[in-house]
Amino acid sequence: MCGIIGYVGGRPILSVLIEGLRRLEYRGYDSSGVAVFNEGEVRIFRAEGKLSHLIEKLQAVQLKGKAGLGHIRWATHGRPSETNAHPHRGGHVVLVHNGIVENYRELKDELRNKGITFRSETDTEVIAHLIDWGLREQLSPDEAIRAALNRIRGSYALGILFDFDPDTLYAARMESPLVVGVGENETFFASDVPALLPFTRRCIFLHDGEIVRLSRKEVRITNLNGDLLEKPIKRIDWTPLMAEKEGFKHYMLKEIHEQPRAIIDTFRGTYSPDTGTFSLDNFLIDPQWLRKITKVTIIACGTSWHAALVGRHYIETLAKVPVDVDIASEFRYRDPLVNERTLLIAISQSGETADTLAGVRIARERGAKVLSICNVVESSLTRFSDGIVYTHAGPEISVASTKAFSTQLVALFLIALYLGKEIKGTLDQEKTDYLFQSLLEVPSLLQEVLREESAIRSVARTLKDYRDFLYLGRGLNFPIALEGALKLKEISYIHAEGYPAGEMKHGPIALISPQMPVVFVAPSDSLLEKVLGNMEEVLARDGQVISVTTRGTKKVLDKSTYAVEIPPVVPLLEPLLTVVPLQLLAYHIADLLGTDVDQPRNLAKSVTVE
C-alpha cells in the first residue's frame, strides 16, 4: 500500500518528488517523506498524515540537489508517526522501502549486538543499517547492497542513496513492483508507471532479485549475484487508465497477480512472535467484552460471503466459538438471533454494500458489537463499526473480486488467531507462532501458483466452448468451489454451479455428462479420500475431471482429465492457494470468449442499493 519515487537529474527536485507522490496517493498511506541531496548533505523531511502536511513543511525550504527519494507509508512495523515515516537513515545510507522484512528481528538483534542504535520501530531501518555495515566492512556500495539483500527474507521495493555520492541512486525489487524511467540526462524509479508519466514514457520493468544503479546518464542493472543484465527500454503509449494496468491486458489479471503483495500488506505488522502479541490497531473492541461472547455472526454478500464461509471454519477451529454465516440480504429480513453477547463480523470490500450496512444497523440495535473487514478507509461500514480490520488490497477496479477475497481470508485468519490466543485461550503461543509463520510463507507459494498461468490458459482453451460447469469441494474448499463457479459465471456468462462434493449424489449427479466439465477443489487433506470417491462417480458417467490438487498427489492426477498442482501448505491456508487457479481459469475462458472481463454486463463493483 506504500509508494516510492526516486529521481536523478536537472529538474527542480521537490517538484518531481511531490508530483510522483501525488500520483501514488491512491495506494493509501498515513505519512510521507522525502530525502534530497543539498549542498553536500542529505536532508530528510517527514510528516505524519496527508501529503499536504509534508508539502507545508517544504514550502519554506530551498533545495538545490539533483537526486532524491520520496515515500508514502502505510504503517506496518511501528505506528503512524513522523519518527516511523520514511526515508530512514543508517550511517551513510538513506532509503525508502515498500514490503516486509520477515527476519528483521534476528537481524536487528545481531546489529544491536554490534553496537547499532535504532531510532524507529520499523523493519526498514534494519536494511539501512545492514547496508551501512557492509560499507564498514570495506565493501563497495553495490557489494554492500547485494550482501544485505542476500540476507533478507521477505519482500521489498527499495530506493537507496549514499550520503557520499550526490549523483547516484540505487533501487531493488523483490515481490513488490518497481519500474525505472529513462529521460534525457535524467533517470527515475517508482512503484507504479503513473508516477513517471509526467516526466517520461521510456520505462524498464524490474523483476524480482534485480538491482539498478541510476545516474543522470546511466542505468546499470544487476542481479543478486552481481551479474550485469541487459533489459529493454519500453515506450509506454498508454492512456492514464491503461497505465494503471501496468501492462496487463485487464485489471482483473493485474489484480490476480497482485495477490501476493496484497496478502503481505494485510498481515504484516499484525503479530509479533517475539512477544506473542497482536497489533491490530483498529480492533478497538474491549477484550473483556469479547471474553463473554457466546457466538459470532458473519454477514456478507457475493464473494465476501464465500470468504465468510471459510472464516467460520477458521474461528470455530481456532477459537472454538460457534459461528453463524448469513447472506446480508437474508439476514436483514428475518428475526436474527443476535444480542449483547454476539460479535457481528461484517465483510465488504467497498464498505458501502447496502444489505450489509442494513444488517449492521439491526445488529447494533440488538446490542451486538460490530467488527468490520473492509478495504476502504472511512467508508460507511467502518464508521458504523466498533472495530475494523483493514484489508490492504489497494484499489480493486475489476468488478470480479480477486485480491479483495484473498485479503478477506487473511483478515479472518488473523481474527481467528487473535480470538483463539488472546480471548478464548484455545491457542498457545507455540501454535500461534506456527500458524502465523505458515501465513508468512503463503505469498511465495502463491508466486509458484501464478507461474502455472500458461498451463491454465491451455486448459481454458479446451474448455471455453462448454456451456455448463459444476464445481465441487469439501470442508474449507467447498466455499472455494462456490467462488470458482461465481467467477466463471460473472465474467464469461457460462452457467456454473458450486456444490459440496458430498451433495453431488443428492441431485447434481443427474447432470453429469461429457458435455459438463466438473472442477474439483481437491488438495491433499483429511477429506481427500471422500473427494476421490466423487471423482470416480463422475468418471463412471463419462464426465471430465478438472482438478486443483496438492503437488504430486498421484491419486488425484490419475483421475484427472486436466490438473493444476499447488505447493503444499497448512490445510487451513489451502483456500488462499486453491482459489487462484480458479480465478485464472475463469479469466482466460472469458478472455478467449472476448467478453468485457473488467466490466461484465449487468454488474457493478459495489452494490450500494437494495
XYZ file of C-alpha atoms in Angstrom:
610
model
C 0.000 0.000 0.000
C 3.068 2.252 0.083
C 4.593 4.182 -2.788
C 8.130 5.289 -3.653
C 9.692 7.670 -6.156
C 13.329 8.406 -6.942
C 14.971 10.931 -9.265
C 18.415 11.968 -10.551
C 18.564 14.865 -12.992
C 18.326 18.577 -13.598
C 14.677 19.335 -12.783
C 13.635 21.045 -9.531
C 13.929 18.064 -7.241
C 10.998 18.693 -4.916
C 8.527 19.250 -7.745
C 9.423 15.845 -9.232
C 9.169 14.009 -5.917
C 5.918 15.628 -4.824
C 4.231 15.132 -8.205
C 5.262 11.481 -8.147
C 3.897 11.036 -4.633
C 0.613 12.678 -5.614
C 0.160 10.030 -8.294
C 0.792 7.281 -5.746
C -1.666 8.536 -3.143
C -4.361 6.111 -4.279
C -2.331 3.280 -2.738
C -3.289 4.536 0.728
C -0.924 5.977 3.319
C -0.645 7.626 6.724
C 2.670 9.501 6.450
C 5.138 10.726 3.851
C 8.677 11.940 3.456
C 11.491 12.944 1.120
C 15.287 12.839 1.205
C 17.268 15.221 -1.003
C 20.966 15.916 -1.529
C 21.563 19.593 -0.881
C 24.963 21.303 -0.837
C 26.887 18.204 0.143
C 24.490 16.705 2.681
C 21.314 14.651 2.681
C 18.328 16.461 4.146
C 15.290 14.432 5.243
C 11.787 15.814 5.721
C 8.911 13.684 7.063
C 5.356 14.282 8.198
C 2.530 12.238 9.639
C -0.832 12.349 7.906
C -1.665 13.570 4.423
C 0.858 14.588 1.785
C -0.305 18.161 2.258
C 1.340 18.161 5.708
C 4.692 17.370 4.126
C 4.167 19.991 1.437
C 3.525 22.605 4.130
C 6.846 21.721 5.762
C 8.658 22.101 2.458
C 7.187 25.464 1.450
C 9.912 27.473 3.152
C 12.718 25.126 2.119
C 15.113 25.894 -0.734
C 16.853 22.782 -2.031
C 19.275 22.716 -4.948
C 20.014 18.996 -5.057
C 19.691 16.881 -8.177
C 18.958 13.500 -6.583
C 16.363 12.429 -4.064
C 13.811 9.926 -2.764
C 10.146 10.183 -1.823
C 7.818 7.843 0.041
C 4.251 7.478 1.243
C 3.771 4.938 4.026
C 1.011 2.751 5.409
C 2.084 1.807 8.931
C 3.038 -1.822 9.488
C 6.018 -2.142 11.835
C 5.535 0.819 14.135
C 2.570 3.114 14.458
C 1.976 6.090 12.165
C 4.349 8.823 13.306
C 6.946 11.190 11.952
C 9.681 9.037 13.520
C 8.491 5.898 11.737
C 7.872 7.666 8.422
C 10.348 7.077 5.593
C 13.072 7.822 4.493
C 15.215 6.100 7.149
C 18.909 6.569 7.761
C 21.535 4.089 8.891
C 25.042 5.573 8.973
C 25.857 6.633 5.416
C 22.704 5.019 3.982
C 19.308 6.654 3.416
C 16.483 4.567 1.987
C 12.765 4.079 1.412
C 11.052 0.698 1.384
C 7.830 -0.994 0.363
C 7.364 -4.535 1.642
C 8.210 -6.524 4.741
C 11.408 -7.995 6.191
C 10.270 -11.288 7.674
C 13.525 -11.948 9.559
C 14.068 -8.380 10.722
C 14.032 -9.340 14.403
C 17.029 -11.635 14.180
C 18.875 -9.098 12.011
C 18.027 -6.314 14.439
C 19.336 -8.314 17.400
C 22.541 -9.060 15.502
C 23.085 -5.389 14.685
C 22.318 -4.305 18.245
C 24.958 -6.727 19.471
C 27.378 -4.896 17.177
C 26.515 -1.591 18.849
C 23.976 -0.231 16.360
C 21.273 2.037 17.809
C 17.821 2.119 16.200
C 15.719 5.269 16.085
C 12.425 3.877 14.765
C 10.143 0.885 15.270
C 10.243 -0.114 11.608
C 11.689 -3.156 9.895
C 13.000 -0.810 7.183
C 15.692 0.718 9.370
C 17.286 -2.723 9.661
C 18.002 -2.694 5.905
C 19.716 0.700 6.097
C 21.987 -0.397 8.943
C 22.705 -3.732 7.293
C 23.884 -1.999 4.102
C 25.901 0.503 6.140
C 27.570 -2.345 7.990
C 28.745 -3.641 4.636
C 30.402 -0.268 3.990
C 32.184 -0.584 7.345
C 33.455 -3.951 6.125
C 35.059 -2.094 3.170
C 32.502 -3.270 0.613
C 31.575 -1.005 -2.290
C 28.005 0.367 -2.328
C 26.961 -2.252 -4.915
C 28.537 -5.050 -2.881
C 27.047 -3.789 0.387
C 23.542 -3.727 -1.114
C 23.884 -7.239 -2.515
C 25.277 -8.576 0.744
C 22.379 -7.085 2.696
C 19.672 -8.230 0.297
C 21.045 -11.760 0.218
C 20.407 -11.916 3.965
C 16.870 -10.552 3.878
C 13.804 -12.775 3.768
C 10.646 -11.067 2.602
C 9.541 -8.536 0.024
C 10.888 -5.143 -0.925
C 10.947 -2.311 -3.384
C 13.861 -0.167 -2.232
C 15.184 3.261 -3.092
C 18.680 3.911 -1.724
C 21.157 6.766 -1.673
C 24.552 7.143 -0.007
C 25.451 10.435 1.649
C 28.905 10.488 -0.013
C 27.580 10.131 -3.590
C 25.278 13.017 -4.619
C 24.852 11.849 -8.219
C 23.710 8.244 -7.814
C 20.621 6.370 -6.666
C 20.035 2.649 -6.253
C 16.808 0.658 -6.351
C 15.983 -3.028 -5.883
C 12.949 -5.252 -6.178
C 11.641 -8.478 -4.648
C 7.887 -9.267 -4.828
C 6.975 -5.585 -4.828
C 6.532 -3.556 -8.034
C 9.243 -1.211 -9.267
C 9.743 0.460 -12.638
C 12.639 2.595 -13.928
C 12.072 5.674 -16.059
C 14.663 6.921 -18.565
C 14.748 10.532 -19.738
C 17.233 12.909 -21.343
C 20.079 13.281 -18.850
C 17.767 12.112 -16.076
C 16.517 8.845 -14.598
C 13.686 7.848 -12.283
C 12.177 4.913 -10.456
C 8.745 4.462 -8.895
C 6.292 1.906 -7.563
C 3.868 2.466 -10.450
C 4.085 3.767 -14.009
C 1.595 6.645 -13.444
C 4.138 8.360 -11.168
C 6.582 8.541 -14.106
C 4.277 9.537 -16.959
C 4.512 13.321 -16.338
C 8.260 13.054 -16.993
C 8.988 10.152 -19.341
C 7.349 7.301 -21.229
C 10.526 5.240 -21.608
C 10.430 2.577 -18.909
C 12.251 -0.555 -17.775
C 10.265 -3.023 -15.691
C 12.365 -4.640 -12.986
C 11.908 -8.262 -11.968
C 12.451 -9.966 -8.625
C 16.059 -10.045 -7.454
C 17.202 -7.151 -9.667
C 19.183 -4.108 -8.503
C 19.591 -0.918 -10.519
C 22.155 1.881 -10.178
C 20.984 5.177 -11.612
C 22.840 8.332 -12.577
C 21.830 11.090 -14.962
C 23.178 9.165 -17.958
C 23.365 5.560 -16.815
C 21.011 2.732 -15.866
C 23.015 -0.289 -14.708
C 21.022 -3.395 -13.734
C 22.454 -6.444 -11.954
C 21.100 -9.467 -10.136
C 21.788 -10.536 -6.560
C 24.959 -12.299 -7.719
C 26.306 -9.118 -9.307
C 25.827 -10.310 -12.885
C 25.174 -7.488 -15.348
C 21.766 -7.685 -17.027
C 20.568 -6.227 -20.317
C 16.904 -5.181 -20.215
C 14.913 -3.458 -22.936
C 13.504 0.027 -22.632
C 9.799 0.016 -23.427
C 7.894 3.045 -24.615
C 4.659 3.466 -22.707
C 1.913 4.729 -25.004
C -0.878 4.013 -22.560
C -3.729 6.242 -21.609
C -3.746 7.026 -17.856
C -6.327 4.279 -17.379
C -4.167 1.754 -19.210
C -1.097 2.860 -17.296
C -2.715 1.753 -14.088
C -2.896 -1.763 -15.521
C 0.934 -1.938 -15.569
C 0.886 -3.670 -18.930
C -1.688 -6.327 -18.085
C -4.498 -6.757 -20.579
C -7.205 -6.360 -17.930
C -7.439 -5.066 -14.375
C -8.670 -8.475 -13.265
C -5.473 -10.175 -14.407
C -3.339 -7.483 -12.797
C -5.263 -7.865 -9.550
C -4.889 -11.658 -9.588
C -1.137 -11.162 -9.843
C -1.181 -8.556 -7.064
C -2.448 -11.061 -4.514
C 0.957 -11.986 -3.015
C 1.671 -8.313 -2.349
C -1.854 -7.610 -1.067
C -1.675 -10.533 1.346
C 1.653 -9.277 2.695
C 0.226 -5.793 3.181
C -2.730 -7.238 5.100
C -0.836 -9.431 7.564
C 2.410 -7.535 8.081
C 2.901 -5.963 11.474
C -0.163 -7.691 12.960
C 1.562 -10.251 15.196
C 4.959 -10.425 16.902
C 6.327 -13.933 17.523
C 8.993 -12.343 19.754
C 6.434 -11.126 22.271
C 3.439 -13.251 21.328
C 1.293 -10.130 20.990
C -1.073 -8.829 18.314
C -1.030 -5.288 16.909
C -4.464 -4.892 15.364
C -4.574 -1.129 15.697
C -8.195 -0.643 14.645
C -9.538 -3.678 16.540
C -10.941 -1.462 19.293
C -13.409 -3.886 20.901
C -12.808 -4.400 24.643
C -11.152 -7.805 25.270
C -13.174 -8.177 28.476
C -16.396 -7.866 26.467
C -15.113 -10.316 23.870
C -14.449 -12.952 26.528
C -18.182 -13.010 27.285
C -19.443 -13.590 23.731
C -21.414 -16.765 23.113
C -21.278 -16.708 19.328
C -20.057 -14.902 16.234
C -22.331 -13.994 13.331
C -20.771 -13.100 9.986
C -22.735 -11.268 7.297
C -21.635 -10.524 3.748
C -22.702 -10.658 0.097
C -21.340 -12.367 -3.015
C -17.627 -13.128 -2.925
C -17.383 -11.742 0.604
C -19.959 -14.331 1.701
C -17.721 -17.067 0.356
C -14.888 -15.622 2.432
C -17.235 -15.662 5.427
C -17.857 -19.392 4.959
C -14.111 -20.014 5.158
C -13.938 -17.670 8.154
C -16.454 -19.845 10.000
C -14.009 -22.754 9.762
C -11.175 -20.548 10.980
C -12.968 -19.192 14.042
C -14.644 -22.440 15.079
C -11.414 -24.410 14.630
C -9.002 -21.983 16.275
C -11.147 -20.116 18.815
C -13.851 -22.752 19.463
C -16.627 -20.163 19.216
C -19.889 -21.071 17.383
C -20.283 -19.115 14.149
C -23.351 -18.346 12.044
C -22.843 -17.144 8.465
C -25.618 -15.208 6.778
C -26.094 -13.604 3.396
C -26.709 -9.993 4.388
C -29.791 -9.610 2.188
C -31.382 -12.566 4.042
C -30.180 -11.559 7.494
C -31.830 -8.147 7.316
C -35.290 -9.556 6.516
C -35.683 -12.123 9.233
C -35.565 -12.013 13.013
C -31.863 -12.745 13.586
C -30.827 -14.120 16.962
C -28.158 -11.619 17.874
C -27.836 -9.872 21.214
C -25.399 -8.140 23.529
C -23.229 -11.284 23.681
C -22.869 -11.581 19.894
C -19.915 -10.366 17.879
C -21.126 -9.468 14.398
C -18.438 -9.503 11.701
C -19.456 -7.601 8.569
C -17.396 -8.080 5.407
C -17.449 -5.667 2.461
C -14.664 -4.691 0.075
C -16.133 -1.229 -0.526
C -17.745 -0.677 2.853
C -20.806 0.617 1.039
C -22.817 -2.588 0.372
C -26.413 -1.657 1.167
C -27.601 -5.023 2.520
C -24.535 -5.386 4.735
C -24.966 -1.888 6.155
C -28.614 -2.635 6.907
C -27.629 -5.824 8.720
C -25.111 -3.910 10.796
C -27.776 -1.446 11.909
C -30.063 -4.287 13.018
C -27.271 -5.970 14.969
C -26.299 -2.741 16.726
C -29.907 -2.099 17.706
C -29.951 -5.511 19.393
C -26.805 -4.881 21.412
C -24.208 -6.698 19.341
C -20.824 -5.170 18.715
C -19.664 -4.904 15.115
C -16.248 -5.754 13.714
C -15.880 -4.872 10.035
C -13.492 -6.282 7.441
C -13.104 -3.642 4.765
C -10.725 -2.372 2.106
C -11.748 1.301 2.092
C -10.748 3.680 4.864
C -13.520 5.897 6.165
C -16.232 4.040 4.253
C -19.741 3.881 5.694
C -19.215 0.410 7.144
C -16.114 1.407 9.060
C -17.919 4.407 10.548
C -20.697 2.147 11.842
C -18.286 -0.366 13.391
C -16.868 -0.808 16.874
C -13.689 -2.279 15.418
C -12.096 -2.652 11.981
C -9.631 -4.988 10.296
C -8.492 -3.355 7.069
C -7.610 -5.455 4.043
C -4.748 -3.608 2.396
C -5.590 -4.844 -1.079
C -5.298 -1.434 -2.707
C -7.796 -0.276 -5.323
C -9.661 -3.168 -6.916
C -11.006 -1.939 -10.233
C -12.298 -5.119 -11.845
C -15.900 -5.912 -10.945
C -14.997 -9.563 -10.352
C -13.253 -9.552 -6.996
C -9.965 -11.438 -6.609
C -7.388 -9.805 -4.347
C -10.108 -8.454 -2.048
C -11.276 -12.036 -1.487
C -7.785 -13.280 -0.630
C -7.140 -10.447 1.794
C -10.511 -11.042 3.445
C -9.429 -14.635 4.086
C -6.220 -13.332 5.663
C -8.174 -10.899 7.841
C -10.480 -13.681 9.025
C -7.497 -15.915 9.782
C -5.900 -13.149 11.866
C -9.168 -12.586 13.747
C -9.401 -16.306 14.489
C -5.800 -16.356 15.765
C -6.453 -13.335 17.964
C -9.674 -14.743 19.407
C -8.053 -18.109 19.995
C -4.905 -16.860 21.677
C -5.856 -13.612 23.407
C -9.565 -14.047 24.130
C -10.566 -17.705 24.473
C -7.198 -19.264 25.358
C -7.616 -22.103 22.882
C -4.238 -21.437 21.237
C -0.881 -21.287 22.987
C 1.965 -19.180 21.658
C 3.749 -22.114 20.018
C 0.680 -22.982 17.936
C 0.016 -19.320 17.136
C 3.626 -18.785 16.054
C 3.462 -21.853 13.819
C 0.238 -20.769 12.137
C 1.417 -17.197 11.648
C 4.731 -18.386 10.223
C 2.757 -20.577 7.820
C 0.814 -17.496 6.742
C 4.086 -15.643 6.086
C 5.016 -18.333 3.587
C 1.803 -18.027 1.557
C 2.862 -15.125 -0.736
C 5.884 -17.010 -2.061
C 3.745 -20.137 -2.535
C 1.243 -18.027 -4.461
C 4.017 -16.920 -6.790
C 4.555 -20.603 -7.608
C 0.858 -20.989 -8.421
C 0.888 -17.897 -10.645
C 3.721 -19.407 -12.657
C 1.226 -22.049 -13.797
C -0.776 -19.436 -15.721
C 0.326 -20.586 -19.166
C -0.793 -24.154 -18.455
C -4.107 -22.878 -17.078
C -4.686 -20.847 -20.229
C -4.166 -24.011 -22.276
C -6.834 -25.756 -20.203
C -9.130 -22.756 -20.684
C -8.718 -23.013 -24.443
C -10.016 -26.597 -24.395
C -12.957 -25.776 -22.106
C -14.141 -22.396 -23.366
C -16.961 -23.734 -25.547
C -18.743 -25.731 -22.844
C -21.859 -24.009 -21.528
C -22.264 -25.667 -18.113
C -19.764 -26.376 -15.334
C -20.014 -27.992 -11.904
C -17.558 -27.043 -9.135
C -17.173 -29.369 -6.134
C -15.228 -29.187 -2.880
C -15.420 -30.346 0.729
C -14.778 -28.626 4.038
C -12.749 -25.438 3.685
C -12.709 -25.862 -0.067
C -16.468 -26.008 -0.605
C -16.574 -22.163 -0.399
C -13.716 -22.103 -2.933
C -15.834 -24.219 -5.286
C -18.604 -21.630 -4.872
C -16.155 -18.818 -5.563
C -14.725 -20.548 -8.647
C -18.206 -21.043 -10.091
C -19.132 -17.428 -9.351
C -16.036 -16.101 -11.111
C -16.778 -18.140 -14.235
C -20.414 -17.099 -14.484
C -19.668 -13.427 -13.685
C -17.194 -12.778 -16.469
C -17.752 -15.476 -19.118
C -21.578 -15.748 -18.869
C -21.243 -19.542 -18.727
C -23.601 -21.333 -16.356
C -21.679 -22.746 -13.375
C -22.750 -24.126 -10.008
C -20.785 -24.794 -6.861
C -21.771 -27.652 -4.529
C -20.402 -29.516 -1.531
C -18.903 -32.637 -3.072
C -20.822 -34.806 -0.639
C -24.092 -33.429 -2.022
C -23.402 -34.499 -5.592
C -25.499 -37.677 -5.229
C -28.403 -35.573 -3.951
C -29.183 -34.072 -7.335
C -26.275 -32.686 -9.370
C -25.103 -36.164 -10.404
C -28.058 -36.240 -12.799
C -26.330 -33.550 -14.856
C -23.020 -35.350 -15.295
C -22.155 -35.985 -18.952
C -19.233 -35.485 -21.346
C -20.675 -32.020 -22.058
C -20.434 -30.833 -18.420
C -16.882 -30.440 -17.051
C -16.585 -30.968 -13.272
C -13.988 -28.909 -11.419
C -12.789 -30.469 -8.163
C -11.021 -28.460 -5.463
C -9.106 -31.424 -4.068
C -5.965 -30.657 -2.064
C -4.288 -33.481 -0.204
C -6.047 -33.055 3.145
C -8.083 -35.220 5.522
C -11.106 -35.183 3.184
C -9.265 -36.263 0.054
C -10.400 -39.907 0.155
C -14.026 -38.765 0.149
C -13.389 -36.475 -2.824
C -11.711 -39.301 -4.740
C -14.964 -41.253 -4.462
C -16.821 -38.330 -6.021
C -14.307 -38.253 -8.872
C -14.932 -41.932 -9.567
C -18.655 -41.209 -9.802
C -18.003 -38.527 -12.424
C -15.669 -40.736 -14.444
C -18.170 -43.604 -14.362
C -20.586 -41.315 -16.213
C -18.025 -40.243 -18.833
C -17.574 -36.835 -17.210
C -14.409 -34.730 -17.431
C -12.492 -34.111 -14.195
C -10.562 -30.850 -13.827
C -8.740 -30.791 -10.505
C -6.830 -28.378 -8.324
C -4.686 -30.508 -6.037
C -1.524 -30.571 -3.978
C 1.636 -31.178 -5.971
C 2.370 -34.847 -6.550
C -0.979 -36.226 -5.368
C -0.968 -39.226 -7.713
C -4.426 -40.470 -6.725
C -5.943 -37.212 -7.991
C -3.692 -36.826 -11.027
C -4.560 -40.331 -12.234
C -8.282 -39.487 -12.232
C -7.951 -36.024 -13.806
C -8.511 -35.024 -17.409
C -6.692 -31.792 -16.571
C -4.973 -30.868 -13.313
C -3.379 -27.805 -11.746
C -0.989 -28.508 -8.883
C -0.396 -26.218 -5.900
C 2.506 -26.421 -3.428
C 1.872 -28.000 -0.002
C 0.589 -25.667 2.709
C -1.054 -25.898 6.126
C -4.617 -27.178 5.443
C -6.257 -24.109 6.996
C -4.487 -21.933 4.441
C -5.262 -24.071 1.376
C -8.083 -21.759 0.203
C -5.553 -18.979 -0.395
C -3.832 -21.213 -2.946
C -6.692 -23.262 -4.408
C -8.699 -20.187 -5.375
C -6.035 -18.718 -7.666
C -6.157 -21.400 -10.409
C -9.943 -20.983 -10.466
C -9.600 -17.221 -10.849
C -7.140 -17.698 -13.711
C -9.305 -20.360 -15.369
C -12.334 -18.055 -15.302
C -10.282 -15.112 -16.553
C -8.742 -16.943 -19.503
C -12.018 -18.567 -20.573
C -13.672 -15.139 -20.548
C -10.750 -13.527 -22.359
C -10.764 -16.229 -25.034
C -14.504 -15.700 -25.495
C -13.959 -11.957 -25.880
C -16.220 -10.774 -23.056
C -15.770 -7.486 -21.206
C -13.751 -9.016 -18.381
C -13.433 -5.955 -16.146
C -16.974 -4.675 -16.596
C -19.245 -7.677 -17.163
C -22.806 -6.958 -18.160
C -25.386 -6.092 -15.517
C -22.846 -5.989 -12.675
C -21.430 -3.173 -10.571
C -18.359 -3.127 -8.369
C -20.228 -2.023 -5.280
C -23.920 -2.776 -4.712
C -24.965 0.366 -2.876
C -28.702 -0.016 -3.408
C -31.002 -2.874 -2.482
